[in-house]
CSV table of C-alpha atoms and ligand atoms in Angstrom, one decimal:
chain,number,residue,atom,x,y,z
D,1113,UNK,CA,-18.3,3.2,9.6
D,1114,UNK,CA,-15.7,4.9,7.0
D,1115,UNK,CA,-11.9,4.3,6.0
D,1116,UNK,CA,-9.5,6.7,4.6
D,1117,UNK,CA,-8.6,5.5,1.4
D,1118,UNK,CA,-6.2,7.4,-1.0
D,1119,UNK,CA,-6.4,5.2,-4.1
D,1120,UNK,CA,-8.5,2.7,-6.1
D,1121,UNK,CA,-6.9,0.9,-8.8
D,1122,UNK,CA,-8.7,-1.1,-11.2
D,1123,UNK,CA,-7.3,-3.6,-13.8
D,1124,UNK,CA,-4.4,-4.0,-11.6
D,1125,UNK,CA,-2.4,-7.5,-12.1
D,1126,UNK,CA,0.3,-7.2,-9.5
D,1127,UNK,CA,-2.0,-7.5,-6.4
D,1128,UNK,CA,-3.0,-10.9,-6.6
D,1129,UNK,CA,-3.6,-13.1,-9.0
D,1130,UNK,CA,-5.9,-12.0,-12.6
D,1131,UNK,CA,-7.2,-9.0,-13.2
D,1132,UNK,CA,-8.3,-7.1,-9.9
D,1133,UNK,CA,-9.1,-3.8,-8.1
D,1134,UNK,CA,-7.1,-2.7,-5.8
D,1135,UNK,CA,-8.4,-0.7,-3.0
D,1136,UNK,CA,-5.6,1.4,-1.3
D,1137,UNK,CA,-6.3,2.4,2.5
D,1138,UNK,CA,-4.5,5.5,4.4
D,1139,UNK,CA,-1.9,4.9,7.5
D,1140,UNK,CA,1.0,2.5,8.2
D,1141,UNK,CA,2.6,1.8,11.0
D,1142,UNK,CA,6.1,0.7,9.4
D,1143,UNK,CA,8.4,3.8,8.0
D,1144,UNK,CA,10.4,1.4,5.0
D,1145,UNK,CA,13.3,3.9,3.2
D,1146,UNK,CA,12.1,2.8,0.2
D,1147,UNK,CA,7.9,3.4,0.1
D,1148,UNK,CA,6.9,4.2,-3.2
D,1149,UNK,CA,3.7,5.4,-1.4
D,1150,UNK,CA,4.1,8.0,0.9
D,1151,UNK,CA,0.6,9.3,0.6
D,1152,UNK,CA,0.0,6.5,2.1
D,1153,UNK,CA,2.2,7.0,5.3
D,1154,UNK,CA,-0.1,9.1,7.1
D,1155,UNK,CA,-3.8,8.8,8.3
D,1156,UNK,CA,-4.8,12.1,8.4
D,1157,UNK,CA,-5.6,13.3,4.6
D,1158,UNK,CA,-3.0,15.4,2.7
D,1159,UNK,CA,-3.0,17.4,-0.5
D,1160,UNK,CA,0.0,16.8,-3.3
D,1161,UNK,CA,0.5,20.0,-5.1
D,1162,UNK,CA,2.2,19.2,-8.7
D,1163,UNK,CA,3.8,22.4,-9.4
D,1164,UNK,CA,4.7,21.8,-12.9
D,1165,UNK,CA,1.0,21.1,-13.6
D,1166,UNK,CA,0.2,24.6,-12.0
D,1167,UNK,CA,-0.9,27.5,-15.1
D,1168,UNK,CA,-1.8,29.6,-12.1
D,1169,UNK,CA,-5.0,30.2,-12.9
D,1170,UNK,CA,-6.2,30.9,-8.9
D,1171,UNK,CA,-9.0,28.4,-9.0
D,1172,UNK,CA,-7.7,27.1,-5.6
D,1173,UNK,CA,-6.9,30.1,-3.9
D,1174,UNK,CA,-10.8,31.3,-5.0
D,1175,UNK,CA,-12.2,27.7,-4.0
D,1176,UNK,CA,-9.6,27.3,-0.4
D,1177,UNK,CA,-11.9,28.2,3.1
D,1178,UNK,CA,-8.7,28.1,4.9
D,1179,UNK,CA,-6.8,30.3,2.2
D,1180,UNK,CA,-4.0,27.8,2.4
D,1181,UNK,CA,-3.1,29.0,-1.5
D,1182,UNK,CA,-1.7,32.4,-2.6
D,1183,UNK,CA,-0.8,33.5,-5.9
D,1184,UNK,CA,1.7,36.3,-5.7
D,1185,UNK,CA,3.7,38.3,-8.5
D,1186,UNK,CA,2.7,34.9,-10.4
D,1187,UNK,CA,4.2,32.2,-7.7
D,1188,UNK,CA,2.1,29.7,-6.3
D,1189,UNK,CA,2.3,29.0,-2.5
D,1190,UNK,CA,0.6,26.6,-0.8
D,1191,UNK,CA,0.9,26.9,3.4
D,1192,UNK,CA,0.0,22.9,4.2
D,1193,UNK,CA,-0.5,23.9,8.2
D,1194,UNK,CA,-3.7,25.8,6.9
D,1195,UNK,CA,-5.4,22.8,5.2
D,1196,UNK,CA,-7.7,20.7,6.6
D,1197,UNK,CA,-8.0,18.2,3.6
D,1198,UNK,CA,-11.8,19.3,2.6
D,1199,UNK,CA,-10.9,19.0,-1.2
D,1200,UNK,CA,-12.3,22.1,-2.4
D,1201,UNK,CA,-9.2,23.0,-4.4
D,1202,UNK,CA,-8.6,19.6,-6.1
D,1203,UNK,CA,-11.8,20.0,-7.5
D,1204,UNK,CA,-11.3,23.7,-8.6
D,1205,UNK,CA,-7.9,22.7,-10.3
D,1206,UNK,CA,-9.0,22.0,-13.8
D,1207,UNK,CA,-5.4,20.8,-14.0
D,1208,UNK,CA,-4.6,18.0,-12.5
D,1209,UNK,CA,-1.9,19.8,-10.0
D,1210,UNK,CA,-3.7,19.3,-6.8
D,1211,UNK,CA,-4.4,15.8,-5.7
D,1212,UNK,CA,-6.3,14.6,-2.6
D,1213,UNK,CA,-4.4,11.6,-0.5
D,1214,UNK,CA,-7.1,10.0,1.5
D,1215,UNK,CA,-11.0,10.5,1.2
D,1216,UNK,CA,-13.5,8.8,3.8
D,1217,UNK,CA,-15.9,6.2,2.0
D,1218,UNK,CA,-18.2,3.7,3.6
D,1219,UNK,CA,-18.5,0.6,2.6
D,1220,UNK,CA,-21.8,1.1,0.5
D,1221,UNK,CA,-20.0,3.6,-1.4
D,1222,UNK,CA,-16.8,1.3,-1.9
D,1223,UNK,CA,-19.0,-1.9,-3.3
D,1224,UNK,CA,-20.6,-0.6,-6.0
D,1225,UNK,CA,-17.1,0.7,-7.8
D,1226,UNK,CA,-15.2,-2.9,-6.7
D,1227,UNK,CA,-18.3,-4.7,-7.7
D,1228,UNK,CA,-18.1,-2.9,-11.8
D,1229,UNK,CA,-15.2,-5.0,-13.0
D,1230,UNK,CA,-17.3,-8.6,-11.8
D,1231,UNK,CA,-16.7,-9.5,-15.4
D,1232,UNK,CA,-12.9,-9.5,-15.7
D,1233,UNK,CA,-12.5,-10.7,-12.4
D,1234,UNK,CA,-14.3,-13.9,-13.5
D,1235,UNK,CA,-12.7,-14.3,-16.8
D,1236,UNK,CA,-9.4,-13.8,-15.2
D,1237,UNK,CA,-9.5,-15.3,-11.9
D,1238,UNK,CA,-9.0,-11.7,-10.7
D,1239,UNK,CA,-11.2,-10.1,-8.0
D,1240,UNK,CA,-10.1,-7.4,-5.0
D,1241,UNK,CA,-7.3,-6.5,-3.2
D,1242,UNK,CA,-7.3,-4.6,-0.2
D,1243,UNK,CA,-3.9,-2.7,0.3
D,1244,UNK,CA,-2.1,0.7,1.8
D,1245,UNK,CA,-1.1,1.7,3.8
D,1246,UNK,CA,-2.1,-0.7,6.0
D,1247,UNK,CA,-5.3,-1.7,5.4
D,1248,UNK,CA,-5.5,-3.5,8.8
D,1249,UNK,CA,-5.7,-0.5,10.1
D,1250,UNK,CA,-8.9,-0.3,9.4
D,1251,UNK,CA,-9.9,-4.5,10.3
D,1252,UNK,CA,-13.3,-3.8,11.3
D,1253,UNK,CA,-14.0,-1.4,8.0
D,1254,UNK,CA,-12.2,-4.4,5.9
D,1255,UNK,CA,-14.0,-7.6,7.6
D,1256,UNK,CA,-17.3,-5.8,6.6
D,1257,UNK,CA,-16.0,-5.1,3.0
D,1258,UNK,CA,-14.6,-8.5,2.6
D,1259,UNK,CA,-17.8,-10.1,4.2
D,1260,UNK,CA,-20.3,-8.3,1.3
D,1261,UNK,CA,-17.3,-9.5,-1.2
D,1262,UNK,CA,-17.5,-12.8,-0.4
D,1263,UNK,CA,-21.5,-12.4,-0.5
D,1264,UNK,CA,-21.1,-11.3,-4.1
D,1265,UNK,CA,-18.5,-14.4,-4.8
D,1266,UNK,CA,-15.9,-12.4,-5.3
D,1267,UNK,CA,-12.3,-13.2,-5.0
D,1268,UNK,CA,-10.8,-11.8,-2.0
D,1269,UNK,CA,-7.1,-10.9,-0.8
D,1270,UNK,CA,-5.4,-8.6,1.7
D,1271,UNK,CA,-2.0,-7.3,1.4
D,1272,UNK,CA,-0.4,-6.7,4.8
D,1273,UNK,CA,2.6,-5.7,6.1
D,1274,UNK,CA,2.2,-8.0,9.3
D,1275,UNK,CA,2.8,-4.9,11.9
D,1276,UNK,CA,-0.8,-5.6,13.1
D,1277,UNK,CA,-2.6,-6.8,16.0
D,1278,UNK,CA,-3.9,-10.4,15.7
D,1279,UNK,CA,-7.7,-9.6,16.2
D,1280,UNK,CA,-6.6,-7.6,13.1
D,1281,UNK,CA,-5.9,-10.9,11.2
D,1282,UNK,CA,-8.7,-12.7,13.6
D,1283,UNK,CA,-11.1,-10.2,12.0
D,1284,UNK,CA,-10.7,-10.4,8.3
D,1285,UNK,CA,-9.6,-13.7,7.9
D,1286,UNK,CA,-12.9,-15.8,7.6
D,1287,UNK,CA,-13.3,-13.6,4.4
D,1288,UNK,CA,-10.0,-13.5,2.9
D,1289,UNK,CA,-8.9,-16.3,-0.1
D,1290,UNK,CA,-5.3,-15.0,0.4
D,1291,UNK,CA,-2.7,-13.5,2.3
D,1292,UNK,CA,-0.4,-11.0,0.9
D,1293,UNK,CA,2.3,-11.0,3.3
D,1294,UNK,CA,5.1,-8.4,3.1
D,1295,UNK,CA,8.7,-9.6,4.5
D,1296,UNK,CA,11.6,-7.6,4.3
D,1297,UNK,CA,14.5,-8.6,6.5
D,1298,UNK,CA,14.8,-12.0,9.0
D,1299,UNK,CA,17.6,-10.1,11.5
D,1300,UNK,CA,15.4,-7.5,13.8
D,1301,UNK,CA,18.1,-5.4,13.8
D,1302,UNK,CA,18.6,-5.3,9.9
D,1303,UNK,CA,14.5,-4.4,9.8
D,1304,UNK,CA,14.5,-1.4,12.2
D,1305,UNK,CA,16.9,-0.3,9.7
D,1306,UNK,CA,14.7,-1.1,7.0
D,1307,UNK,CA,11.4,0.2,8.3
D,1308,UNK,CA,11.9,1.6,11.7
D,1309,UNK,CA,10.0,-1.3,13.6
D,1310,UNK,CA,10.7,-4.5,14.8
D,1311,UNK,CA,10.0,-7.5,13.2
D,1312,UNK,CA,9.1,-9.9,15.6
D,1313,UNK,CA,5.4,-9.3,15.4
D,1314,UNK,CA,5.7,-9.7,11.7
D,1315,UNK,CA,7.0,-13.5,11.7
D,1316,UNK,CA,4.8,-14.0,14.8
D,1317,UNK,CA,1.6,-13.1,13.0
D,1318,UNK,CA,3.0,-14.7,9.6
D,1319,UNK,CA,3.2,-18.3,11.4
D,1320,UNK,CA,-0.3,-17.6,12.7
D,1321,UNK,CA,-2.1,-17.1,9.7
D,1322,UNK,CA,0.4,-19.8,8.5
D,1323,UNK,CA,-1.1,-21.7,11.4
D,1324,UNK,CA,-4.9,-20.7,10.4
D,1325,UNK,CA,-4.8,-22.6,7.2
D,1326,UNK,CA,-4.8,-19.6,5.0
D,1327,UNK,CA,-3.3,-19.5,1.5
D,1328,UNK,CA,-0.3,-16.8,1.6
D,1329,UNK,CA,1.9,-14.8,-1.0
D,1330,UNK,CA,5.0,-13.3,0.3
D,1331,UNK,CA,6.9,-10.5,-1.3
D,1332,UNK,CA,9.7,-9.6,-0.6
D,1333,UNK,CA,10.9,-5.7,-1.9
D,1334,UNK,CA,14.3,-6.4,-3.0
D,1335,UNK,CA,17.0,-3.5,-2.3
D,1336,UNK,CA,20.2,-4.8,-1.8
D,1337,UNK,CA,22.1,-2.8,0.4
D,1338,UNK,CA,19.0,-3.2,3.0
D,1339,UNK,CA,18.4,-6.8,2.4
D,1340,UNK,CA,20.5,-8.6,0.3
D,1341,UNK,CA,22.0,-10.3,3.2
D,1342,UNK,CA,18.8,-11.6,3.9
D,1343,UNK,CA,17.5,-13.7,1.5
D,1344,UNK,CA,18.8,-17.1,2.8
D,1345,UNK,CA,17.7,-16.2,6.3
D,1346,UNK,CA,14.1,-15.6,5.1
D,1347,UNK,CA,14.0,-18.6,2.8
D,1348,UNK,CA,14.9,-20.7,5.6
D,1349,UNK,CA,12.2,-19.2,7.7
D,1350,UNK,CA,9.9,-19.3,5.0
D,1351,UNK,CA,10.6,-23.2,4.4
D,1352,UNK,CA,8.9,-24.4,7.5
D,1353,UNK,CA,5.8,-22.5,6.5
D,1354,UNK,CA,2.8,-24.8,5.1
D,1355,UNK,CA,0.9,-22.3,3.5
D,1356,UNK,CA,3.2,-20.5,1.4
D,1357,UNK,CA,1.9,-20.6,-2.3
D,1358,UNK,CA,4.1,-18.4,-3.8
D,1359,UNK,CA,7.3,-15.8,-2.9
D,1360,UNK,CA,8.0,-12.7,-5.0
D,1361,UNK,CA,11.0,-10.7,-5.5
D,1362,UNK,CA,9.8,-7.8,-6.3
D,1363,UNK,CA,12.5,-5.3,-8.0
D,1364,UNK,CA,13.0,-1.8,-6.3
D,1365,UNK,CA,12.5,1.1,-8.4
D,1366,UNK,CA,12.6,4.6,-7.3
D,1367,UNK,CA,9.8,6.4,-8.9
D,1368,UNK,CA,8.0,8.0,-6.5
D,1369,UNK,CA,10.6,10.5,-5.8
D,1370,UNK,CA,8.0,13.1,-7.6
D,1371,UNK,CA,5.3,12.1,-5.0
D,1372,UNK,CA,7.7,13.0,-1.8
D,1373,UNK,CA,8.3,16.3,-3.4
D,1374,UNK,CA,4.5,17.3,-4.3
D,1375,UNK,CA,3.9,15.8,-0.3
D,1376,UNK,CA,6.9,18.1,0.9
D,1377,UNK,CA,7.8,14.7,2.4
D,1378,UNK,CA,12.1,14.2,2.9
D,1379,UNK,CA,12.3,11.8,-0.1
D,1380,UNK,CA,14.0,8.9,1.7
D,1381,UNK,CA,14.5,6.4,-1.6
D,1382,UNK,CA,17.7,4.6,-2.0
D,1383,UNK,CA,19.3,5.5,-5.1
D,1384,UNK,CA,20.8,2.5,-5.9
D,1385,UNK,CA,18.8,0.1,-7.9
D,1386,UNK,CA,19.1,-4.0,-8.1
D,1387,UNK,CA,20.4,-4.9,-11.4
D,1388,UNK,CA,18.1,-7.6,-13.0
D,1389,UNK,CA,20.6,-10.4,-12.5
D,1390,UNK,CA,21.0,-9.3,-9.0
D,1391,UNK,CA,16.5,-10.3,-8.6
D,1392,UNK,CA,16.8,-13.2,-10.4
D,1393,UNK,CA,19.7,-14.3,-8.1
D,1394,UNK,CA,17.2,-13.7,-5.1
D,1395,UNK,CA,14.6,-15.1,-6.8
D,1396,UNK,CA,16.5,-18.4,-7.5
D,1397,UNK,CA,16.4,-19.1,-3.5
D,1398,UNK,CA,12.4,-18.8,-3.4
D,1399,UNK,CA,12.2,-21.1,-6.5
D,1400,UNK,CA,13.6,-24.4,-4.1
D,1401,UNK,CA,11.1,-24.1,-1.5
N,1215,SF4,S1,-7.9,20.7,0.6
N,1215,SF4,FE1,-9.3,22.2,1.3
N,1215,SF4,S2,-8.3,23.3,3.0
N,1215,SF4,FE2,-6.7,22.1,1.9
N,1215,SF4,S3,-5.9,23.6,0.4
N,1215,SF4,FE3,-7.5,22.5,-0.7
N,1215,SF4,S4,-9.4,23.7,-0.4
N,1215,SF4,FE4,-7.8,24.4,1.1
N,1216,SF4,S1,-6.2,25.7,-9.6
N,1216,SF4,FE1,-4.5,24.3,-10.1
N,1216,SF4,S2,-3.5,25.2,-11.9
N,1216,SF4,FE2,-4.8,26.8,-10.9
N,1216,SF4,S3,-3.4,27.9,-9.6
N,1216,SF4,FE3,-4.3,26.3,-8.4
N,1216,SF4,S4,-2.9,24.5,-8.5
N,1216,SF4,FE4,-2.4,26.0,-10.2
């Protein structure tokens, strides 16, 4: 059994509580305006080419099967219909200016590299994070990674965007310490316009794990002309939950416009930012509950 996963983050403190590793798995179902991963939209695997990196040197035309590159009267082109995501070229690129999203691992391969940084997990309270994407995506990969973490005692938590099935949630949740539950607008219609999907299943399958006992974190990315008129609505839903611990604004920022561009994806991030006062004014409703 593999998983795609296009990133693995260690000493990361924003994904859970301590010091942690945060595993990052390809795919998600929602489409928000304002990802700051999109090389984690999409299953399949896809190359980011950093052209300001490029010296072109024509390591990667040399090292491409598919001869997706070119190096012509000393441009760079790179034809993305032609590659088939082998990573040939990111390891030709001495560079840094070609980057793999999304390399297939098992979990033997994943638990030795989440198992290295035991030692700050324990001093911390830290331990793993499994995130996207949509790491649900992959339940039956992630029940068998969280199983052989919880083996290892090892502090477990899942960061979710809720747009999964509930034998998704049925599946990893005897091995999961904590929920990290994404919510981004209470009004349906406000969070097809946020993300492209409904929200029903999302508050159906929050109240469920609500309802399983589980200890949950919601975050909530703040960008106000999305969701600023939802706030109160989601704190209200929010207060009848039991198992809440904790509810994060988290601040939008719009720094991934460089990874849309080396994607060739249409860079979709709003460009207005929440002012600081503007968070802590969200915040300030969370605080109550
Ligand atoms: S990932 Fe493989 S197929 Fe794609 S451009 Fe690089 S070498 Fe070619
Ligand atoms: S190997 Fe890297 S630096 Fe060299 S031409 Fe290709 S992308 Fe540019």
């Amino acid at each position: 059994m593999k998983a795609r996963i296009f990133e693995i983050k260690r000493f990361a403190v924003h994904d859970g509580d301590g010091i942690r590793t945060t595993v990052f798995f390809k795919g998600c179902p929602l489409r928000c305006v304002w990802c700051h991963n999109p090389e984690g939209l999409e299953m399949k695997p896809q190359l980011g080419f950093y052209q300001h990196k490029c010296v072109h040197c024509g390591a990667c035309v040399t090292a491409c099967p598919q001869n997706a590159h070119t190096l012509q009267g000393g441009k760079h082109t790179f034809d993305r219909s032609k590659c088939v995501g082998c990573g040939k070229c990111e390891n030709a690129c001495l560079n840094g200016a070609l980057r793999l999203y999304g390399k297939e691992m098992t979990v033997d391969e994943l638990l030795p590299l989440l198992l290295a940084d035991r030692e700050f997990y324990e001093t911390t309270g830290g331990g793993v994070t499994l995130s996207g994407g949509e790491c649900l995506l992959y339940a039956e990969f992630c029940a068998e990674l969280l199983k052989r973490l919880k083996e290892e005692k090892i502090h477990t938590a899942v960061d979710t965007c809720g747009f999964v099935s509930k034998s998704a949630i049925d599946q990893v949740a005897p091995y999961t310490d904590v929920f990290l539950y994404d919510v981004k607008a209470f009004d349906e219609d406000a969070h097809i316009r946020c993300t492209g999907q409904s929200n029903k299943r999302i508050l159906e399958n929050l109240q469920y794990i609500d309802g399983l006992g589980k200890a949950i974190e919601i975050r909530i990315p703040y960008v106000p002309q999305y969701n600023q008129q939802e706030i109160q609505s989601i704190a209200e839903f929010l207060s009848k939950c039991k198992h809440v611990k904790k509810v994060q604004v988290l601040s939008y920022h719009n720094y991934a416009g460089s990874k849309y561009d080396a994607l060739e994806m249409e860079n979709t991030l709003p460009k207005q930012l929440p002012s600081e006062e503007e968070v802590r004014t969200a915040q300030a409703c969370f605080d109550v509950l």
